[in-house]
Short mmCIF file of C-alpha atoms and ligand atoms in Angstrom, two decimals:
data_model
loop_
_atom_site.label_atom_id
_atom_site.label_comp_id
_atom_site.label_asym_id
_atom_site.label_seq_id
_atom_site.Cartn_x
_atom_site.Cartn_y
_atom_site.Cartn_z
CA MET A 1191 123.00 113.45 135.61
CA LYS A 1192 119.28 113.17 135.12
CA SER A 1193 117.88 110.49 132.89
CA TYR A 1194 115.68 110.91 129.83
CA ILE A 1195 112.60 109.89 131.78
CA ASP A 1196 113.31 112.66 134.32
CA LEU A 1197 113.45 115.16 131.48
CA ILE A 1198 110.09 114.03 130.13
CA GLN A 1199 108.47 113.89 133.53
CA GLN A 1200 109.56 117.38 134.41
CA THR A 1201 108.43 118.77 131.05
CA PHE A 1202 105.06 117.03 130.68
CA GLU A 1203 102.38 115.21 132.60
CA PHE A 1204 103.83 111.78 131.91
CA PRO A 1205 102.80 108.97 131.57
CA THR A 1206 99.81 109.78 129.42
CA MET A 1207 96.80 107.67 128.41
CA GLU A 1208 98.69 106.77 125.27
CA PHE A 1209 102.33 106.54 126.26
CA HIS A 1210 104.09 104.99 129.20
CA VAL A 1211 107.37 103.32 130.00
CA ASN A 1212 107.75 99.82 131.48
CA GLU A 1213 110.17 98.49 134.09
CA ASP A 1214 112.75 97.85 131.34
CA ASN A 1215 112.65 101.56 130.47
CA GLU A 1216 111.00 100.87 127.14
CA LEU A 1217 108.09 102.74 125.58
CA LEU A 1218 104.55 101.45 125.21
CA PHE A 1219 102.22 103.08 122.69
CA ASN A 1220 98.56 102.41 123.48
CA ASN A 1221 99.87 99.63 125.70
CA VAL A 1222 101.72 98.03 122.79
CA PRO A 1223 105.31 97.16 123.80
CA LEU A 1224 107.16 98.61 120.85
CA MET A 1225 110.41 96.75 121.51
CA ASP A 1226 108.54 93.46 120.94
CA ILE A 1227 107.32 94.74 117.59
CA ILE A 1228 110.83 95.87 116.66
CA GLU A 1229 112.32 92.52 117.67
CA GLU A 1230 109.83 90.76 115.42
CA HIS A 1231 109.88 93.09 112.43
CA GLY A 1232 113.07 95.18 112.55
CA THR A 1233 113.36 98.79 111.44
CA PRO A 1234 112.63 101.07 109.69
CA LEU A 1235 109.02 100.27 110.35
CA LYS A 1236 105.70 101.94 109.70
CA LEU A 1237 102.86 100.86 111.87
CA ASN A 1238 99.20 101.58 112.31
CA TYR A 1239 97.47 100.88 115.58
CA LEU A 1240 94.00 100.22 114.18
CA PRO A 1241 91.83 100.51 117.31
CA LYS A 1242 92.71 104.20 117.50
CA ILE A 1243 90.64 104.89 114.40
CA GLY A 1244 87.39 103.68 115.91
CA GLU A 1245 88.22 105.35 119.20
CA HIS A 1246 88.47 108.72 117.49
CA ILE A 1247 85.34 108.26 115.41
CA GLU A 1248 83.35 107.39 118.52
CA ASN A 1249 84.90 110.30 120.44
CA ALA A 1250 83.92 112.82 117.77
CA ARG A 1251 80.42 111.41 117.68
CA MET A 1252 80.22 111.70 121.45
CA PHE A 1253 81.34 115.37 121.38
CA PHE A 1254 78.63 116.20 118.85
CA ARG A 1255 76.03 114.15 120.71
CA ASN A 1256 76.83 115.99 123.94
CA SER A 1257 76.66 119.40 122.29
CA ILE A 1258 73.44 118.60 120.45
CA LYS A 1259 71.91 117.59 123.76
CA ARG A 1260 73.34 120.52 125.70
CA PHE A 1261 71.97 123.11 123.28
CA ASN A 1262 68.83 121.19 122.38
CA TYR A 1263 69.96 121.41 118.76
CA LYS A 1264 67.35 120.07 116.39
CA GLY A 1265 69.62 118.86 113.59
CA ASN A 1266 71.63 115.65 113.47
CA TYR A 1267 75.34 114.90 112.93
CA THR A 1268 76.97 112.70 110.28
CA TYR A 1269 80.61 111.60 110.42
CA CYS A 1270 82.36 111.26 107.06
CA TYR A 1271 85.96 110.17 106.57
CA CYS A 1272 88.03 112.13 104.10
CA THR A 1273 89.67 109.35 102.08
CA LYS A 1274 92.60 111.42 100.87
CA SER A 1275 94.11 111.36 104.36
CA SER A 1276 94.88 107.68 103.87
CA HIS A 1277 93.35 105.54 101.16
CA PHE A 1278 94.60 102.21 102.45
CA SER A 1279 92.03 99.41 102.50
CA PHE A 1280 92.82 98.60 106.12
CA ILE A 1281 92.10 102.20 107.15
CA LEU A 1282 88.84 102.43 105.22
CA GLU A 1283 87.65 99.03 106.38
CA GLU A 1284 88.48 99.84 110.00
CA ALA A 1285 86.74 103.21 109.83
CA LEU A 1286 83.70 101.71 108.12
CA LYS A 1287 83.23 99.27 111.00
CA HIS A 1288 81.96 102.39 112.79
CA ASN A 1289 79.17 103.14 110.40
CA ILE A 1290 80.68 106.22 108.88
CA HIS A 1291 80.23 107.91 105.53
CA LEU A 1292 82.84 108.98 103.00
CA GLU A 1293 84.19 112.08 101.33
CA THR A 1294 86.10 111.75 98.06
CA SER A 1295 88.37 114.04 96.10
CA SER A 1296 89.29 112.25 92.89
CA SER A 1297 87.89 110.06 90.13
CA PHE A 1298 90.26 107.39 91.43
CA ASP A 1299 88.28 107.32 94.66
CA VAL A 1300 85.27 105.94 92.82
CA PRO A 1301 86.72 102.51 92.02
CA ILE A 1302 87.58 102.32 95.73
CA ILE A 1303 83.96 103.14 96.57
CA ARG A 1304 82.80 100.42 94.20
CA GLU A 1305 85.23 97.92 95.68
CA LEU A 1306 84.03 98.75 99.21
CA TYR A 1307 80.47 98.22 98.02
CA ARG A 1308 81.40 94.91 96.39
CA ARG A 1309 82.95 93.79 99.67
CA GLY A 1310 79.80 94.77 101.57
CA LYS A 1311 81.59 97.50 103.55
CA ILE A 1312 79.28 100.28 102.43
CA SER A 1313 75.69 100.33 101.21
CA LYS A 1314 73.97 102.49 98.66
CA SER A 1315 72.75 104.70 101.47
CA THR A 1316 76.30 105.56 102.58
CA PHE A 1317 76.83 109.25 101.85
CA ILE A 1318 79.56 109.82 99.27
CA LEU A 1319 80.35 113.53 99.43
CA ALA A 1320 82.33 114.21 96.30
CA ASN A 1321 84.65 117.17 96.59
CA GLY A 1322 87.39 118.44 94.36
CA PHE A 1323 87.81 120.25 91.06
CA LYS A 1324 86.36 117.58 88.81
CA ARG A 1325 87.56 116.51 85.42
CA PRO A 1326 85.20 114.62 83.07
CA LEU A 1327 86.00 111.14 84.30
CA TYR A 1328 85.16 112.08 87.88
CA THR A 1329 81.78 113.65 87.00
CA GLN A 1330 81.07 110.66 84.76
CA TYR A 1331 81.79 108.19 87.56
CA LEU A 1332 79.68 110.23 89.96
CA SER A 1333 76.78 110.29 87.52
CA GLU A 1334 77.04 106.51 87.18
CA LEU A 1335 76.92 106.12 90.96
CA ILE A 1336 73.92 108.45 91.22
CA ASN A 1337 72.10 106.65 88.41
CA GLU A 1338 72.69 103.33 90.16
CA GLY A 1339 71.11 104.65 93.36
CA PHE A 1340 74.23 105.41 95.40
CA ASN A 1341 73.85 108.30 97.81
CA ALA A 1342 76.55 110.32 96.06
CA ILE A 1343 76.38 114.10 96.39
CA PRO A 1344 78.64 116.12 94.12
CA ILE A 1345 79.88 119.17 95.98
CA LEU A 1346 80.10 121.75 93.22
CA ASP A 1347 83.50 123.35 93.15
CA ASN A 1348 83.16 125.62 90.13
CA LEU A 1349 80.34 127.21 88.14
CA LYS A 1350 80.56 124.85 85.16
CA GLU A 1351 80.65 121.56 87.03
CA ILE A 1352 76.87 121.21 87.23
CA GLU A 1353 76.58 121.11 83.45
CA ALA A 1354 78.36 117.76 83.47
CA TYR A 1355 75.45 116.19 85.37
CA GLU A 1356 72.67 117.68 83.26
CA ASN A 1357 72.78 115.02 80.59
CA SER A 1358 74.68 112.23 82.26
CA THR A 1359 72.36 111.76 85.24
CA THR A 1360 69.06 109.98 84.73
CA ALA A 1361 68.02 109.66 88.37
CA GLU A 1362 64.74 111.35 89.29
CA SER A 1363 66.37 113.39 91.98
CA VAL A 1364 70.00 114.50 92.18
CA SER A 1365 71.27 116.23 95.32
CA PHE A 1366 74.12 118.70 95.25
CA GLY A 1367 76.27 120.59 97.65
CA ILE A 1368 78.02 123.86 96.91
CA ARG A 1369 81.47 124.47 98.29
CA ILE A 1370 81.84 128.09 99.23
CA ALA A 1371 85.24 129.68 98.78
CA THR A 1372 86.42 130.96 102.15
CA ASP A 1373 88.83 133.75 102.72
CA GLU A 1374 92.29 132.54 103.60
CA GLU A 1375 94.04 133.29 106.88
CA PRO A 1376 95.32 136.88 106.95
CA ASN A 1377 98.98 135.79 106.63
CA PHE A 1378 98.35 133.58 103.57
CA ALA A 1379 99.61 134.40 100.08
CA PHE A 1380 96.07 134.81 98.69
CA TYR A 1381 92.99 136.56 99.92
CA THR A 1382 90.31 134.05 98.86
CA SER A 1383 90.70 130.30 98.51
CA ARG A 1384 90.83 128.99 94.92
CA LEU A 1385 88.71 126.06 96.11
CA GLY A 1386 84.96 126.42 95.88
CA ILE A 1387 82.61 129.04 94.50
CA ARG A 1388 82.77 132.66 95.57
CA TYR A 1389 80.02 133.93 97.84
CA ASN A 1390 78.70 136.36 95.22
CA ASP A 1391 78.15 133.61 92.63
CA VAL A 1392 76.27 131.14 94.80
CA ASN A 1393 72.76 132.62 94.42
CA GLN A 1394 73.00 132.83 90.65
CA LEU A 1395 74.30 129.26 90.38
CA TYR A 1396 71.39 128.06 92.46
CA LYS A 1397 68.77 130.09 90.59
CA GLU A 1398 69.96 129.37 87.08
CA LYS A 1399 71.15 125.79 87.30
CA ILE A 1400 69.54 124.08 90.27
CA GLU A 1401 66.18 125.70 90.99
CA SER A 1402 65.32 125.68 87.31
CA ASN A 1403 65.95 121.94 86.96
CA PRO A 1404 63.11 119.83 88.40
CA ARG A 1405 65.48 116.90 89.07
CA PHE A 1406 68.16 118.90 90.87
CA LYS A 1407 68.19 119.77 94.56
CA LEU A 1408 70.57 121.85 96.62
CA LYS A 1409 70.98 119.89 99.82
CA MET A 1410 74.15 121.17 101.38
CA LEU A 1411 76.52 124.09 101.68
CA HIS A 1412 80.13 123.14 102.31
CA PHE A 1413 83.02 125.05 103.74
CA PHE A 1414 86.50 124.05 104.77
CA ILE A 1415 89.02 126.12 106.61
CA ASN A 1416 92.43 124.95 105.51
CA SER A 1417 94.13 125.85 108.77
CA GLY A 1418 91.65 123.70 110.70
CA ILE A 1419 89.15 124.20 113.46
CA LYS A 1420 90.67 126.46 116.04
CA ASP A 1421 89.58 129.05 118.50
CA SER A 1422 90.69 132.07 116.47
CA ALA A 1423 88.88 135.23 115.40
CA TYR A 1424 89.52 134.12 111.80
CA TYR A 1425 87.79 130.76 112.21
CA TRP A 1426 84.74 132.22 113.96
CA SER A 1427 84.35 135.04 111.49
CA GLU A 1428 84.48 132.62 108.52
CA LEU A 1429 81.98 130.26 110.17
CA THR A 1430 79.65 133.19 110.91
CA ARG A 1431 79.82 134.48 107.37
CA PHE A 1432 79.17 130.99 106.05
CA MET A 1433 76.17 130.53 108.34
CA PHE A 1434 74.63 133.84 107.31
CA LYS A 1435 74.93 132.67 103.72
CA TYR A 1436 73.32 129.37 104.66
CA CYS A 1437 70.37 131.23 106.22
CA GLU A 1438 69.99 133.47 103.18
CA MET A 1439 70.01 130.46 100.84
CA GLN A 1440 67.74 128.35 103.02
CA LYS A 1441 65.01 130.97 102.78
CA MET A 1442 64.93 130.62 99.01
CA CYS A 1443 65.70 126.90 98.84
CA PRO A 1444 63.57 124.61 100.99
CA ASP A 1445 65.61 121.48 100.09
CA LEU A 1446 68.70 122.96 101.71
CA ASP A 1447 68.92 121.31 105.11
CA SER A 1448 72.61 120.50 105.73
CA ILE A 1449 76.02 122.03 106.09
CA ASP A 1450 79.40 120.34 105.84
CA ILE A 1451 82.02 122.05 107.95
CA GLY A 1452 84.89 120.05 106.43
CA GLY A 1453 87.83 118.54 108.25
CA GLY A 1454 90.43 120.16 110.42
CA LEU A 1455 89.82 118.73 113.88
CA PRO A 1456 93.36 118.93 115.25
CA ILE A 1457 95.45 116.07 116.61
CA GLN A 1458 98.23 115.91 119.20
CA THR A 1459 101.65 116.81 117.84
CA SER A 1460 103.33 116.98 121.23
CA LEU A 1461 102.90 115.51 124.70
CA GLN A 1462 101.67 118.88 125.92
CA ALA A 1463 98.13 119.06 127.29
CA GLY A 1464 95.57 118.18 124.64
CA PHE A 1465 92.73 120.04 122.98
CA ASP A 1466 89.40 120.68 124.59
CA TYR A 1467 87.44 119.09 121.77
CA GLN A 1468 84.17 119.25 123.61
CA GLN A 1469 84.46 122.97 124.02
CA MET A 1470 85.33 123.44 120.33
CA ILE A 1471 82.28 121.48 119.22
CA ASP A 1472 80.06 123.22 121.79
CA GLU A 1473 81.07 126.58 120.37
CA ILE A 1474 80.43 125.47 116.81
CA ILE A 1475 76.96 124.15 117.63
CA GLU A 1476 76.08 127.16 119.74
CA ASN A 1477 77.19 129.60 117.03
CA ILE A 1478 75.33 127.79 114.27
CA GLN A 1479 72.18 127.67 116.35
CA TRP A 1480 72.43 131.30 117.38
CA ILE A 1481 72.75 132.50 113.77
CA CYS A 1482 69.88 130.29 112.58
CA ASN A 1483 67.62 131.48 115.39
CA LYS A 1484 68.46 135.07 114.63
CA ASN A 1485 67.44 134.48 111.02
CA ASN A 1486 64.39 132.35 111.78
CA VAL A 1487 65.80 129.44 109.84
CA PRO A 1488 65.74 125.80 111.03
CA VAL A 1489 69.19 124.62 112.11
CA PRO A 1490 70.97 122.45 109.55
CA HIS A 1491 72.10 118.86 109.87
CA ILE A 1492 75.87 118.89 110.26
CA PHE A 1493 78.40 116.81 108.34
CA THR A 1494 82.12 116.72 108.98
CA GLU A 1495 84.90 115.08 106.96
CA PHE A 1496 87.68 114.58 109.47
CA GLY A 1497 90.79 113.10 107.90
CA SER A 1498 93.70 113.69 110.25
CA TYR A 1499 91.51 113.21 113.27
CA THR A 1500 90.29 109.84 112.00
CA VAL A 1501 93.62 108.34 111.08
CA GLY A 1502 96.52 110.55 112.17
CA GLU A 1503 96.98 109.25 115.69
CA SER A 1504 96.94 105.61 114.56
CA GLY A 1505 100.26 105.95 112.72
CA ALA A 1506 103.87 105.68 113.83
CA VAL A 1507 107.26 105.28 112.21
CA ILE A 1508 110.14 103.65 114.05
CA TYR A 1509 113.78 104.09 113.21
CA LYS A 1510 117.07 102.77 114.52
CA VAL A 1511 120.06 105.02 115.16
CA ILE A 1512 122.70 103.56 112.90
CA ASP A 1513 125.52 105.96 113.65
CA LYS A 1514 126.50 108.92 115.80
CA LYS A 1515 128.41 111.67 114.01
CA LEU A 1516 129.94 114.61 115.83
CA GLN A 1517 130.46 117.08 112.99
CA ASN A 1518 132.01 119.87 115.07
CA ASP A 1519 132.44 120.56 118.76
CA LYS A 1520 128.75 120.60 119.50
CA GLU A 1521 126.65 119.33 116.60
CA LEU A 1522 125.94 115.69 117.23
CA TRP A 1523 123.95 113.72 114.67
CA TYR A 1524 122.02 110.54 115.29
CA MET A 1525 121.74 109.03 111.82
CA ILE A 1526 118.52 107.07 111.31
CA ASP A 1527 117.88 104.13 108.99
CA GLY A 1528 115.26 106.03 106.98
CA SER A 1529 114.49 109.48 105.68
CA PHE A 1530 112.31 112.37 106.79
CA ILE A 1531 111.97 113.74 103.29
CA THR A 1532 110.63 110.52 101.83
CA GLN A 1533 108.85 108.92 104.76
CA LEU A 1534 107.57 111.90 106.74
CA PRO A 1535 107.37 114.51 103.99
CA ASP A 1536 105.29 116.96 106.04
CA SER A 1537 108.17 117.26 108.49
CA TRP A 1538 110.35 118.46 105.64
CA GLY A 1539 107.85 120.31 103.43
CA MET A 1540 105.86 122.17 106.06
CA ASN A 1541 107.92 121.84 109.21
CA GLN A 1542 105.24 119.60 110.70
CA LYS A 1543 106.11 118.31 114.15
CA TYR A 1544 105.19 114.92 115.51
CA ILE A 1545 105.38 113.34 118.92
CA MET A 1546 108.93 112.00 118.89
CA LEU A 1547 110.18 109.70 121.65
CA PRO A 1548 112.97 107.18 122.16
CA ILE A 1549 111.68 103.62 122.32
CA ASN A 1550 114.33 102.34 124.75
CA ASN A 1551 117.06 103.55 127.13
CA TRP A 1552 114.72 105.88 129.01
CA ASP A 1553 116.95 105.51 132.09
CA ASN A 1554 120.04 106.78 130.23
CA PRO A 1555 121.17 110.38 130.61
CA TYR A 1556 120.19 112.60 127.70
CA GLN A 1557 121.83 115.01 125.30
CA LYS A 1558 120.89 117.41 122.55
CA VAL A 1559 121.02 115.78 119.10
CA ASN A 1560 120.03 116.36 115.50
CA LEU A 1561 118.38 113.49 113.68
CA GLY A 1562 119.73 112.91 110.18
CA GLY A 1563 118.04 111.03 107.33
CA LEU A 1564 119.70 108.82 104.76
CA THR A 1565 119.24 110.93 101.65
CA CYS A 1566 121.99 113.23 100.47
CA ASP A 1567 119.74 116.26 100.85
CA SER A 1568 120.92 118.66 103.53
CA GLN A 1569 117.26 119.29 104.42
CA ASP A 1570 116.73 115.67 105.46
CA PHE A 1571 116.86 116.30 109.19
CA TYR A 1572 114.64 116.75 112.23
CA ASN A 1573 115.97 118.74 115.16
CA SER A 1574 113.20 120.55 117.00
CA GLU A 1575 109.90 119.73 118.57
CA MET A 1576 106.53 121.39 118.89
CA HIS A 1577 107.29 122.48 122.44
CA SER A 1578 111.03 123.13 122.07
CA SER A 1579 113.59 124.30 119.55
CA ASP A 1580 115.95 121.58 120.77
CA LEU A 1581 115.65 117.85 120.57
CA TYR A 1582 116.98 115.45 123.19
CA MET A 1583 117.72 111.75 123.07
CA PRO A 1584 119.29 109.26 125.49
CA ILE A 1585 123.10 109.17 125.43
CA ILE A 1586 124.12 105.76 124.14
CA GLY A 1587 127.35 103.84 124.44
CA ASP A 1588 128.94 102.12 121.47
CA ASP A 1589 127.44 98.80 122.53
CA GLU A 1590 123.92 100.19 122.89
CA THR A 1591 121.24 100.44 120.25
CA GLN A 1592 118.79 103.29 120.17
CA TYR A 1593 115.35 103.17 118.57
CA ILE A 1594 113.26 106.29 117.96
CA GLY A 1595 109.55 106.57 117.30
CA PHE A 1596 107.58 109.28 115.50
CA PHE A 1597 103.93 109.13 116.48
CA HIS A 1598 100.64 110.36 115.03
CA THR A 1599 102.00 110.13 111.52
CA GLY A 1600 98.99 108.28 110.07
CA ALA A 1601 97.56 111.03 107.82
CA TYR A 1602 98.78 112.19 104.41
CA GLN A 1603 102.40 110.97 104.61
CA GLU A 1604 101.93 108.22 102.03
CA SER A 1605 99.73 110.37 99.80
CA LEU A 1606 102.42 113.02 99.72
CA GLY A 1607 105.58 110.95 99.83
CA GLY A 1608 104.26 108.12 97.67
CA TYR A 1609 104.26 104.49 98.65
CA GLY A 1610 106.48 101.92 97.08
CA GLY A 1611 107.58 104.23 94.32
CA ILE A 1612 110.79 105.96 93.40
CA GLN A 1613 111.99 108.40 95.99
CA HIS A 1614 114.98 110.53 96.80
CA CYS A 1615 118.24 108.52 96.78
CA LEU A 1616 116.09 105.41 96.19
CA ILE A 1617 115.16 105.19 99.85
CA PRO A 1618 112.76 102.22 99.95
CA ALA A 1619 109.29 102.31 101.51
CA PRO A 1620 109.71 100.71 104.93
CA LYS A 1621 108.07 97.54 106.13
CA HIS A 1622 104.51 98.27 107.24
CA VAL A 1623 102.82 96.42 110.07
CA LEU A 1624 99.23 96.64 111.30
CA VAL A 1625 98.68 96.31 115.03
CA ASP A 1626 95.24 95.37 116.25
CA ARG A 1627 93.51 93.75 119.20
CA ASP A 1628 91.52 90.52 119.08
CA PRO A 1629 88.14 90.22 120.83
CA GLU A 1630 89.94 89.31 124.07
CA GLY A 1631 92.02 92.48 123.85
CA GLN A 1632 95.23 90.65 122.96
CA ILE A 1633 97.60 92.42 120.60
CA THR A 1634 97.83 91.02 117.08
CA THR A 1635 100.16 92.08 114.30
CA ARG A 1636 100.12 91.47 110.59
CA VAL A 1637 102.52 92.56 107.90
CA PHE A 1638 100.78 94.77 105.37
CA ALA A 1639 103.89 95.26 103.21
CA ASN A 1640 107.48 94.17 103.38
CA GLU A 1641 110.22 96.69 102.80
CA GLN A 1642 110.27 97.74 99.18
CA ASP A 1643 112.83 95.79 97.16
CA SER A 1644 115.13 96.84 94.37
CA GLU A 1645 113.23 94.73 91.83
CA SER A 1646 110.15 96.94 92.19
CA MET A 1647 112.32 100.00 91.60
CA LEU A 1648 113.97 98.47 88.54
CA ARG A 1649 110.53 97.81 87.10
CA ILE A 1650 109.31 101.34 87.75
CA LEU A 1651 112.47 102.77 86.26
CA GLY A 1652 112.06 100.81 83.05
CA PHE A 1653 114.94 98.38 83.58
CA ARG A 1654 112.65 95.39 83.07
CA ASP A 1655 110.97 94.21 79.87
CA GLU A 1656 107.58 94.23 81.53
CA SER A 1657 107.56 97.92 82.10
CA TYR A 1658 105.68 99.52 84.95
CA VAL A 1659 104.99 102.57 82.84
CA GLN A 1660 102.48 101.69 80.16
CA PRO A 1661 103.02 103.06 76.65
CA LEU A 1662 100.27 105.59 75.95
CA PRO A 1663 98.15 105.51 72.79
CA PRO A 1664 97.93 108.91 71.14
CA ALA A 1665 95.64 111.21 73.11
CA ASP A 1666 92.66 112.68 71.22
CA ASP A 1667 92.06 115.41 73.75
CA ASP A 1668 93.58 116.45 77.01
CA ASP A 1669 90.43 115.98 79.06
CA ASN A 1670 90.72 112.24 79.74
CA GLU A 1671 92.35 111.30 82.98
CA THR A 1672 93.37 107.89 81.70
CA SER A 1673 94.02 107.49 78.05
CA THR A 1674 92.71 103.90 78.03
CA GLU A 1675 89.20 105.30 78.21
CA ASP A 1676 86.92 106.97 75.78
CA LYS A 1677 85.17 110.23 76.63
CA ASN A 1678 82.49 108.43 78.64
CA GLY A 1679 85.02 106.91 80.94
CA LYS A 1680 84.44 103.48 79.43
CA SER A 1681 86.84 101.17 77.78
CA LYS A 1682 85.91 99.92 74.34
CA ASN A 1683 84.03 96.93 75.79
CA GLY A 1684 81.93 99.19 78.03
CA VAL A 1685 83.58 98.20 81.32
CA SER A 1686 85.02 101.04 83.35
CA GLU A 1687 88.77 100.54 83.03
CA ALA A 1688 89.41 101.87 86.49
CA ILE A 1689 87.33 98.98 87.84
CA ALA A 1690 88.67 96.29 85.55
CA PRO A 1691 92.23 95.22 86.43
CA SER A 1692 94.72 96.68 83.99
CA LYS A 1693 96.89 94.08 82.30
CA PRO A 1694 100.49 94.97 81.62
CA LYS A 1695 101.03 95.23 77.90
CA PRO A 1696 103.98 93.25 76.57
CA ALA A 1697 106.89 95.51 75.74
CA LYS A 1698 107.38 96.01 72.03
CA LYS A 1699 110.25 93.83 70.95
CA THR A 1700 112.76 96.07 69.36
CA GLU A 1701 116.46 95.62 68.80
CA GLU A 1702 117.06 97.87 71.82
CA THR A 1703 114.90 95.86 74.19
CA GLU A 1704 116.44 92.60 73.02
CA LEU A 1705 119.86 94.03 73.64
CA ALA A 1706 118.80 95.30 77.07
CA GLY A 1707 117.28 91.91 77.84
CA ALA A 1708 120.47 90.17 76.77
CA LYS A 1709 122.50 92.39 79.04
CA ASN A 1710 120.22 91.64 81.99
C1 LIG B 847 87.59 119.27 101.41
C2 LIG B 847 88.37 118.68 102.51
N1 LIG B 847 87.71 118.06 103.51
C3 LIG B 847 88.37 117.47 104.53
C4 LIG B 847 89.75 117.50 104.58
C5 LIG B 847 90.43 116.81 105.74
O1 LIG B 847 91.09 117.70 106.56
P1 LIG B 847 91.78 117.18 107.89
O2 LIG B 847 92.69 116.09 107.52
O3 LIG B 847 92.46 118.38 108.41
O4 LIG B 847 90.68 116.72 108.80
C6 LIG B 847 90.47 118.12 103.58
C7 LIG B 847 91.94 118.15 103.61
O5 LIG B 847 92.62 118.70 102.81
C8 LIG B 847 89.76 118.73 102.52
O6 LIG B 847 90.41 119.36 101.51
#
């Protein structure tokens, strides 16, 4: 019978630049021998291969550079990283080594921005493109950044947002972007996106609120296609419509010189042949230029905010098969020591596929299996791939151990599934290791987090006197995002609470807590 490696070699061009198998029939990911990492750290294990982040940033820059040169495009290109894809310090710090700019989506991003500034990782000239439907604390924080000279640009998401900056900004010049609400893909539940401002309202917003204010400037129009950049009639028609709007606005607004085309550069979710990124970017640049020329408008500078593309392919999760269960004549389960629902929530919530490969036993024959997670939820399984409705794994004897890797999992999984919190069936967050290379190219590893322990769960669940959940003082309105702050986003002593470390408040000593304490 053929071995697993035969199956892969007859299905794909294998090995690839990223994956190959050594003489022990074990998988290497970016030349990192994964069995060595498993032997050192065990499973389940999350890992990030950090050099991938810079590689992708530089690749995207190269694609834009090539296109700009090819079409003699007169605008420039700026790479921003969309922080919501992964907020971890090690991701941001790695990305920022490549001189990038940032896109934010929440008031809670701003303390991160300030911390990065404090650590010298960004400067005041770093673009902070602030997206999202903004509550008062977010606009307040943005105004503070602007007043202090940071290059923060609120991207207006609704008609009222601009009013928040009228009194709270004191800077001589405040630049804005406007996010334009795109139409959704034809098969989506809604016709027009709820995010951004509808096309028909953009002119009035500009005329009444920006043009009329001598301190305010419209610098950028923003659009984001949720389903990503792809060669579809839908994508091109939305980009065209957006560019015609840009040209119309540019003629009445001389400060407008940039567009942000959002995120959505796709990543590999299977070993099948990759995307022709250069061609995608060429087409974008060519289209933008063609529409501007047709309208006699100078081409805009282009910003992107790639999230998945920056960080997705750096991530992997490794599991061990802890049991084989044959539940009827043909349904064989490989039970893993983790959970898809909690650790790879996109695989459960949106049927997202990842590159999935065994780590060892590539010379064993293979069989069709279903992978089962540890929670009690019947949906906690993974049994098909991007290229196939079946999933195959090496056949293992009772004395053999099988490890399985899911690759390109670096974006959104922690933001959606949570990290170190309370999850389904109390499945703990796995150990998390960062893999890097030293200046000589040697592999280095460092533990970012050990596997979550039960003590942290007990604290979150309120089984400890020093509760994780802080008692809330009575709210005076429902606009504050944190009730420790007054309406200006300041604590009583004038320091932004989100920047100052929050001290746990001692639990009120009541008869109940004393009793609970005595029991513990
Ligand atoms: C406004 C905005 N920009 C950028 C992104 C990043 O998209 P991606 O991760 O597909 O690159 C998102 C993702 O939701 C977004 O909402």
